[in-house]
Short mmCIF file of C-alpha atoms in Angstrom, two decimals:
data_model
loop_
_atom_site.label_atom_id
_atom_site.label_comp_id
_atom_site.label_asym_id
_atom_site.label_seq_id
_atom_site.Cartn_x
_atom_site.Cartn_y
_atom_site.Cartn_z
CA MET O 1 1.82 37.68 -1.81
CA LEU O 2 4.14 36.57 -5.57
CA GLU O 3 2.76 37.33 -8.40
CA ILE O 4 3.12 35.56 -11.58
CA GLU O 5 2.42 37.21 -15.38
CA PHE O 6 1.24 35.28 -17.65
CA SER O 7 1.26 36.36 -21.16
CA ALA O 8 -0.33 34.28 -24.59
CA GLU O 9 2.89 32.30 -25.18
CA ASP O 10 3.00 31.70 -21.80
CA VAL O 11 -1.00 30.03 -21.31
CA ALA O 12 -0.12 28.26 -24.62
CA ARG O 13 2.92 26.69 -22.98
CA THR O 14 1.24 25.66 -19.23
CA ARG O 15 1.33 22.27 -19.18
CA PHE O 16 1.08 19.06 -15.85
CA ALA O 17 3.14 16.81 -15.10
CA ILE O 18 3.71 14.19 -12.11
CA SER O 19 7.34 14.14 -10.56
CA PRO O 20 8.58 11.13 -8.53
CA LEU O 21 11.90 12.94 -7.62
CA TRP O 22 9.78 15.72 -5.96
CA GLU O 23 7.31 13.64 -4.03
CA ALA O 24 10.59 11.33 -2.67
CA VAL O 25 12.30 14.83 -1.42
CA ALA O 26 8.62 16.12 0.03
CA GLY O 27 8.47 12.39 1.29
CA ALA O 28 11.45 12.68 3.08
CA ARG O 29 11.07 16.30 4.53
CA VAL O 30 6.92 15.08 6.15
CA LEU O 31 9.09 12.10 8.37
CA MET O 32 11.24 15.26 9.13
CA GLY O 33 8.22 16.77 10.84
CA ALA O 34 6.94 19.17 7.39
CA ASP O 35 3.31 17.03 8.02
CA GLU O 36 2.04 20.01 10.16
CA GLN O 37 -1.12 18.37 10.10
CA ALA O 38 -0.01 14.34 10.73
CA LEU O 39 -2.10 13.80 6.88
CA HIS O 40 0.62 11.54 6.31
CA ARG O 41 1.46 9.80 10.03
CA ARG O 42 -0.20 6.03 8.71
CA TRP O 43 2.83 6.42 6.10
CA ALA O 44 5.18 7.78 8.28
CA ALA O 45 4.97 5.27 11.29
CA GLN O 46 5.02 2.56 8.94
CA VAL O 47 8.05 3.91 6.51
CA ARG O 48 9.83 5.04 10.03
CA ALA O 49 9.83 1.26 11.15
CA ARG O 50 11.38 0.23 7.60
CA ILE O 51 14.56 2.73 7.41
CA ALA O 52 15.40 2.44 11.06
CA ALA O 53 15.30 -1.88 10.04
CA ALA O 54 17.33 -1.29 6.90
CA ARG O 55 19.80 0.63 8.94
CA LEU O 56 19.28 3.56 5.29
CA ASP O 57 21.55 7.05 6.27
CA LEU O 58 19.30 10.37 4.97
CA THR O 59 21.78 12.95 5.90
CA PRO O 60 22.87 13.05 2.27
CA LEU O 61 19.31 14.21 1.49
CA THR O 62 18.05 15.62 4.91
CA SER O 63 20.95 17.60 5.01
CA LEU O 64 19.70 19.34 1.88
CA VAL O 65 15.79 20.55 2.92
CA PRO O 66 16.04 20.83 6.59
CA VAL O 67 12.54 21.46 8.51
CA PRO O 68 11.45 24.09 8.97
CA ALA O 69 13.52 25.38 6.19
CA PRO O 70 11.37 27.46 3.76
CA SER O 71 12.00 26.17 0.20
CA VAL O 72 14.16 23.38 -0.82
CA PRO O 73 16.91 23.37 -3.36
CA GLY O 74 16.21 24.18 -6.98
CA PHE O 75 19.10 22.04 -8.19
CA LEU O 76 18.02 18.62 -6.15
CA CYS O 77 14.13 18.39 -7.85
CA PRO O 78 14.41 20.26 -11.46
CA PRO O 79 10.91 20.84 -13.34
CA PRO O 80 10.26 17.65 -15.20
CA SER O 81 10.92 18.03 -18.61
CA THR O 82 8.13 15.44 -19.44
CA SER O 83 5.19 14.78 -18.26
CA GLY O 84 5.08 11.38 -15.69
CA PRO O 85 9.31 11.23 -15.98
CA SER O 86 10.41 7.53 -14.50
CA LEU O 87 12.43 8.00 -10.78
CA SER O 88 15.39 6.65 -12.85
CA VAL O 89 15.14 9.82 -15.40
CA GLU O 90 15.01 12.18 -12.58
CA LEU O 91 17.68 10.91 -10.93
CA ALA O 92 19.99 10.98 -14.10
CA ALA O 93 19.28 14.46 -14.49
CA LEU O 94 20.53 14.65 -10.76
CA ARG O 95 23.83 13.04 -11.39
CA ALA O 96 24.19 15.00 -14.12
CA THR O 97 23.94 18.36 -12.32
CA PRO O 98 26.42 21.32 -12.98
CA HIS O 99 28.52 21.92 -10.48
CA GLU O 100 27.51 25.98 -10.46
CA ARG O 101 24.06 25.64 -10.06
CA LEU O 102 25.02 23.54 -7.13
CA ARG O 103 23.04 26.49 -4.16
CA ALA O 104 20.39 26.61 -1.47
CA SER O 105 18.40 29.97 -1.17
CA ALA O 106 17.18 28.54 2.52
CA ARG O 107 20.15 29.57 5.19
CA GLU O 108 19.43 26.23 7.08
CA ALA O 109 19.77 24.27 4.14
CA ARG O 110 23.73 26.38 3.45
CA PRO O 111 25.82 23.71 5.15
CA GLY O 112 24.57 20.65 3.30
CA VAL O 113 24.68 22.32 -0.22
CA GLU O 114 28.57 23.25 0.82
CA ALA O 115 29.52 20.00 1.98
CA LEU O 116 27.70 19.17 -1.43
CA ARG O 117 30.01 21.24 -3.54
CA ALA O 118 33.50 20.01 -1.65
CA ASP O 119 33.40 16.67 -3.70
CA PRO O 120 29.71 17.29 -6.30
CA GLU O 121 30.70 14.35 -8.47
CA ARG O 122 31.06 11.98 -5.95
CA GLY O 123 28.45 13.94 -3.51
CA LEU O 124 25.42 13.72 -6.52
CA GLY O 125 25.34 10.37 -6.77
CA ARG O 126 25.60 9.36 -3.05
CA LEU O 127 22.39 11.69 -2.96
CA ALA O 128 20.83 9.88 -6.35
CA ASP O 129 21.70 6.92 -4.59
CA VAL O 130 20.87 7.37 -1.03
CA ILE O 131 17.29 8.86 -2.74
CA ALA O 132 15.93 5.81 -5.16
CA ALA O 133 17.13 3.81 -1.71
CA PHE O 134 14.31 5.83 0.23
CA TRP O 135 12.09 5.26 -2.71
CA GLU O 136 11.92 1.19 -2.67
CA LEU O 137 11.62 1.15 1.29
CA ALA O 138 8.87 4.92 1.42
CA MET O 139 7.43 5.65 -1.88
CA ALA O 140 7.44 2.10 -4.66
CA PRO O 141 5.04 0.08 -2.28
CA TYR O 142 2.22 2.79 -2.09
CA TRP O 143 3.29 4.71 -6.06
CA PRO O 144 0.48 3.36 -7.24
CA ARG O 145 -2.14 4.46 -4.89
CA VAL O 146 -0.65 8.70 -5.00
CA GLN O 147 -0.10 8.27 -8.54
CA THR O 148 -3.60 7.57 -8.82
CA HIS O 149 -4.66 10.25 -6.88
CA LEU O 150 -2.22 12.63 -8.63
CA GLU O 151 -3.93 11.97 -12.26
CA ALA O 152 -7.39 11.55 -11.31
CA ASP O 153 -6.52 15.46 -10.12
CA ILE O 154 -4.82 16.12 -13.89
CA GLN O 155 -7.65 14.52 -15.43
CA TYR O 156 -10.14 17.18 -13.70
CA ARG O 157 -7.93 20.15 -13.98
CA ALA O 158 -8.06 18.96 -17.32
CA ARG O 159 -11.73 19.14 -17.58
CA ARG O 160 -12.00 21.89 -15.91
CA PHE O 161 -9.80 23.74 -18.63
CA ALA O 162 -11.92 22.46 -21.35
CA GLU O 163 -14.80 23.48 -20.16
CA GLY O 164 -13.85 27.34 -18.66
CA GLY O 165 -10.55 28.07 -20.10
CA THR O 166 -7.45 29.28 -17.83
CA ARG O 167 -9.75 31.20 -14.75
CA SER O 168 -12.02 27.65 -14.74
CA LEU O 169 -8.35 25.99 -14.21
CA PHE O 170 -7.33 28.13 -11.39
CA GLU O 171 -10.32 29.20 -9.44
CA ASP O 172 -10.52 26.15 -8.01
CA LEU O 173 -7.38 25.08 -8.10
CA GLU O 174 -6.02 25.74 -5.02
CA PRO O 175 -7.19 28.44 -2.21
CA ARG O 176 -4.45 30.30 -1.82
CA LEU O 177 -4.54 30.98 -5.46
CA ALA O 178 -6.08 33.86 -7.64
CA TRP O 179 -6.79 34.14 -11.87
CA ASN O 180 -6.82 38.24 -12.75
CA SER O 181 -5.97 39.09 -15.98
CA GLY O 182 -3.77 37.13 -16.49
CA THR O 183 -1.48 37.30 -13.25
CA LEU O 184 -1.92 34.15 -10.85
CA SER O 185 -1.65 35.51 -7.76
CA VAL O 186 0.24 33.01 -4.90
CA GLU O 187 -0.28 33.62 -0.78
CA HIS O 188 2.89 32.74 -0.33
CA ARG O 189 4.82 32.22 3.42
CA PHE O 190 8.21 33.11 1.87
CA VAL O 191 7.61 34.11 -1.34
CA ARG O 192 7.15 38.53 -2.41
CA GLY O 193 6.95 40.56 -5.76
CA VAL O 194 5.84 39.48 -9.77
CA ARG O 195 7.57 37.53 -11.61
CA ARG O 196 7.11 36.99 -15.40
CA LEU O 197 7.12 34.38 -17.51
CA ASP O 198 8.89 34.98 -20.57
CA GLY O 199 6.93 32.75 -22.62
CA ARG O 200 8.12 29.91 -20.94
CA GLY O 201 4.75 28.88 -19.03
CA LEU O 202 4.07 27.13 -16.33
CA LEU O 203 3.97 23.51 -15.12
CA LEU O 204 1.49 22.19 -12.73
CA VAL O 205 3.25 19.82 -10.24
CA PRO O 206 0.24 18.01 -7.98
CA SER O 207 1.75 16.85 -4.60
CA ALA O 208 0.53 14.17 -2.00
CA PHE O 209 3.29 15.55 0.24
CA VAL O 210 3.17 19.34 0.36
CA TRP O 211 -0.65 20.10 1.50
CA PRO O 212 -0.89 22.33 3.33
CA ARG O 213 1.33 24.41 1.35
CA VAL O 214 2.14 25.46 -2.26
CA PHE O 215 5.81 25.44 -3.30
CA SER O 216 6.96 27.42 -6.39
CA THR O 217 10.08 27.88 -8.40
CA THR O 218 10.80 30.36 -10.84
CA ASP O 219 14.22 30.42 -11.50
CA PRO O 220 15.67 31.25 -14.58
CA VAL O 221 17.47 28.06 -15.30
CA TYR O 222 14.51 25.95 -15.41
CA GLN O 223 10.75 26.35 -16.20
CA PRO O 224 8.26 27.60 -13.34
CA ALA O 225 7.00 25.72 -11.06
CA LEU O 226 3.91 25.40 -9.36
CA ARG O 227 3.58 22.36 -6.96
CA TYR O 228 -0.36 21.89 -5.43
CA PRO O 229 -1.76 19.57 -3.00
CA PRO O 230 -4.62 17.63 -5.47
CA ARG O 231 -8.08 17.43 -4.48
CA GLY O 232 -9.47 15.25 -1.69
CA ILE O 233 -5.16 14.73 -0.76
CA GLY O 234 -7.53 14.01 2.88
CA THR O 235 -8.57 10.59 1.31
CA LEU O 236 -5.20 9.51 0.30
CA TRP O 237 -5.02 7.32 3.47
CA GLU O 238 -8.29 5.92 4.13
CA ALA O 239 -9.97 3.06 3.18
CA PRO O 240 -12.56 1.46 0.46
CA PRO O 241 -15.80 1.62 1.74
CA GLU O 242 -17.10 -1.98 2.49
CA SER O 243 -19.31 -1.51 -0.38
CA ALA O 244 -16.30 -1.37 -2.03
CA SER O 245 -14.99 -5.07 -1.37
CA ARG O 246 -18.67 -6.09 -1.78
CA ALA O 247 -18.80 -5.85 -5.43
CA LEU O 248 -15.29 -7.22 -6.04
CA SER O 249 -16.30 -10.25 -4.05
CA GLY O 250 -18.47 -11.23 -7.48
CA VAL O 251 -16.20 -10.55 -9.69
CA LEU O 252 -12.78 -12.32 -7.25
CA GLY O 253 -14.13 -13.95 -4.78
CA ARG O 254 -15.00 -12.92 -1.59
CA SER O 255 -10.74 -13.98 -0.26
CA ARG O 256 -8.90 -12.07 -3.10
CA ALA O 257 -11.49 -9.48 -2.94
CA GLN O 258 -11.07 -9.03 1.46
CA LEU O 259 -6.90 -9.05 0.49
CA LEU O 260 -7.21 -6.12 -2.02
CA ALA O 261 -9.49 -4.31 0.75
CA GLU O 262 -7.39 -5.05 3.70
CA LEU O 263 -4.18 -3.28 1.55
CA THR O 264 -4.62 0.22 1.72
CA ALA O 265 -0.81 -0.12 2.75
CA PRO O 266 1.88 -2.50 1.99
CA ALA O 267 1.84 -5.34 4.64
CA SER O 268 3.01 -9.46 4.31
CA THR O 269 1.96 -12.32 4.36
CA THR O 270 1.18 -12.71 8.12
CA ASP O 271 0.13 -9.18 9.03
CA LEU O 272 -2.81 -10.55 6.15
CA ALA O 273 -3.28 -13.90 7.87
CA GLY O 274 -3.65 -11.51 11.04
CA ARG O 275 -6.47 -9.47 9.96
CA THR O 276 -8.64 -12.11 8.05
CA GLY O 277 -8.46 -14.72 9.71
CA LEU O 278 -7.11 -16.70 6.81
CA THR O 279 -4.40 -19.39 6.65
CA PRO O 280 -0.54 -17.84 5.74
CA GLY O 281 -0.41 -20.63 2.99
CA GLY O 282 -4.20 -19.69 1.71
CA VAL O 283 -2.98 -16.14 1.79
CA SER O 284 0.06 -16.88 -0.12
CA GLN O 285 -1.73 -18.43 -2.69
CA HIS O 286 -4.56 -15.62 -2.94
CA LEU O 287 -2.14 -13.28 -3.41
CA GLY O 288 0.09 -15.16 -6.15
CA ALA O 289 -3.21 -15.40 -8.33
CA LEU O 290 -4.02 -11.50 -7.72
CA ARG O 291 0.12 -10.97 -9.01
CA ALA O 292 -0.06 -13.16 -11.48
CA ALA O 293 -3.39 -11.15 -12.81
CA GLY O 294 -1.94 -7.83 -12.57
CA LEU O 295 -3.58 -6.31 -9.41
CA VAL O 296 -0.60 -7.00 -6.26
CA SER O 297 2.84 -6.35 -6.06
CA ALA O 298 5.42 -7.91 -4.30
CA HIS O 299 8.22 -5.28 -3.30
CA ARG O 300 11.53 -6.57 -0.59
CA ALA O 301 11.56 -4.54 2.82
CA GLY O 302 14.63 -5.72 4.92
CA ARG O 303 13.60 -9.39 6.11
CA SER O 304 10.05 -9.35 4.06
CA VAL O 305 8.02 -9.04 2.01
CA LEU O 306 5.34 -6.40 1.17
CA TYR O 307 2.68 -6.71 -1.11
CA ALA O 308 1.32 -3.87 -2.37
CA ARG O 309 -2.21 -2.56 -4.87
CA THR O 310 -1.38 -1.45 -7.97
CA ARG O 311 -1.81 0.91 -9.80
CA VAL O 312 -4.81 -1.04 -11.92
CA ALA O 313 -6.14 -2.83 -8.62
CA GLU O 314 -6.02 0.93 -7.84
CA GLU O 315 -8.13 1.76 -10.49
CA LEU O 316 -10.42 -1.39 -9.58
CA VAL O 317 -11.08 0.04 -5.90
CA ALA O 318 -11.89 3.18 -6.44
CA GLY O 319 -14.89 2.37 -9.21
CA ALA O 320 -16.36 0.09 -6.88
CA GLY O 321 -16.45 1.91 -4.41
CA ARG O 322 -17.88 4.48 -6.78
#
């Protein structure tokens, strides 16, 4: 059991953030077998095929987060200093990591860290480049959906805090968390003891790829952080209800509403034509209109171009479904 002690100043400094870098690292762990319940199997199958086609070597990253190692090196995903940093900002911080911070607590990750320490400047640059390439293949086409899900959780937590204070915030954050008299207890398989926040507050980071685990860091170098699964994570990859497609048809037209509904995962023009019965030319025309309206984005994956719903489209489809 990990017990995190809060002072009044810690409560005042507790905040939320979303970390694209953490999601990329946690997503890589899922591809390595960390997804014990196969929650992300559809995503993983598509991404593995793209990584193989691109011949992307993930070793610089995977050597640092071997599964089932119980922890992730702190320097790899430092808690973000703002609520919503871009991946480029986080990768710039990674490239600038002081060499003395290159260490790992998990035995399984130490060989990877030692290889990095042998030539830190070159190694950190290569690591950041690999993560950026992995992001384009595995995360960017899905990011609007993931980001919308994470932001919805933060909005819900903010309402809980406004209505009932700190106790209300934590009481349904995660089943393994319990708040009592200024102490947050975390049922943890690998970490024990009492940690004080010392006025730094706690950073709460919802993460799509950590379920069913909770990751914590109390490294004195960084703000203490807790990464937890957001509400409704089991619905992340589900298709929208048929009612959403029907509702959108009245606004966008049947074909364009159908294409948006089909884009539960990024797909090519050919894929969408086969699934909807529309001609490839018709699909291309409709996608062009949806892209011009900011509802669809395009991402190159090898020789293919994949289309995905944007954040605006994700919110539109979710609203129509409700």
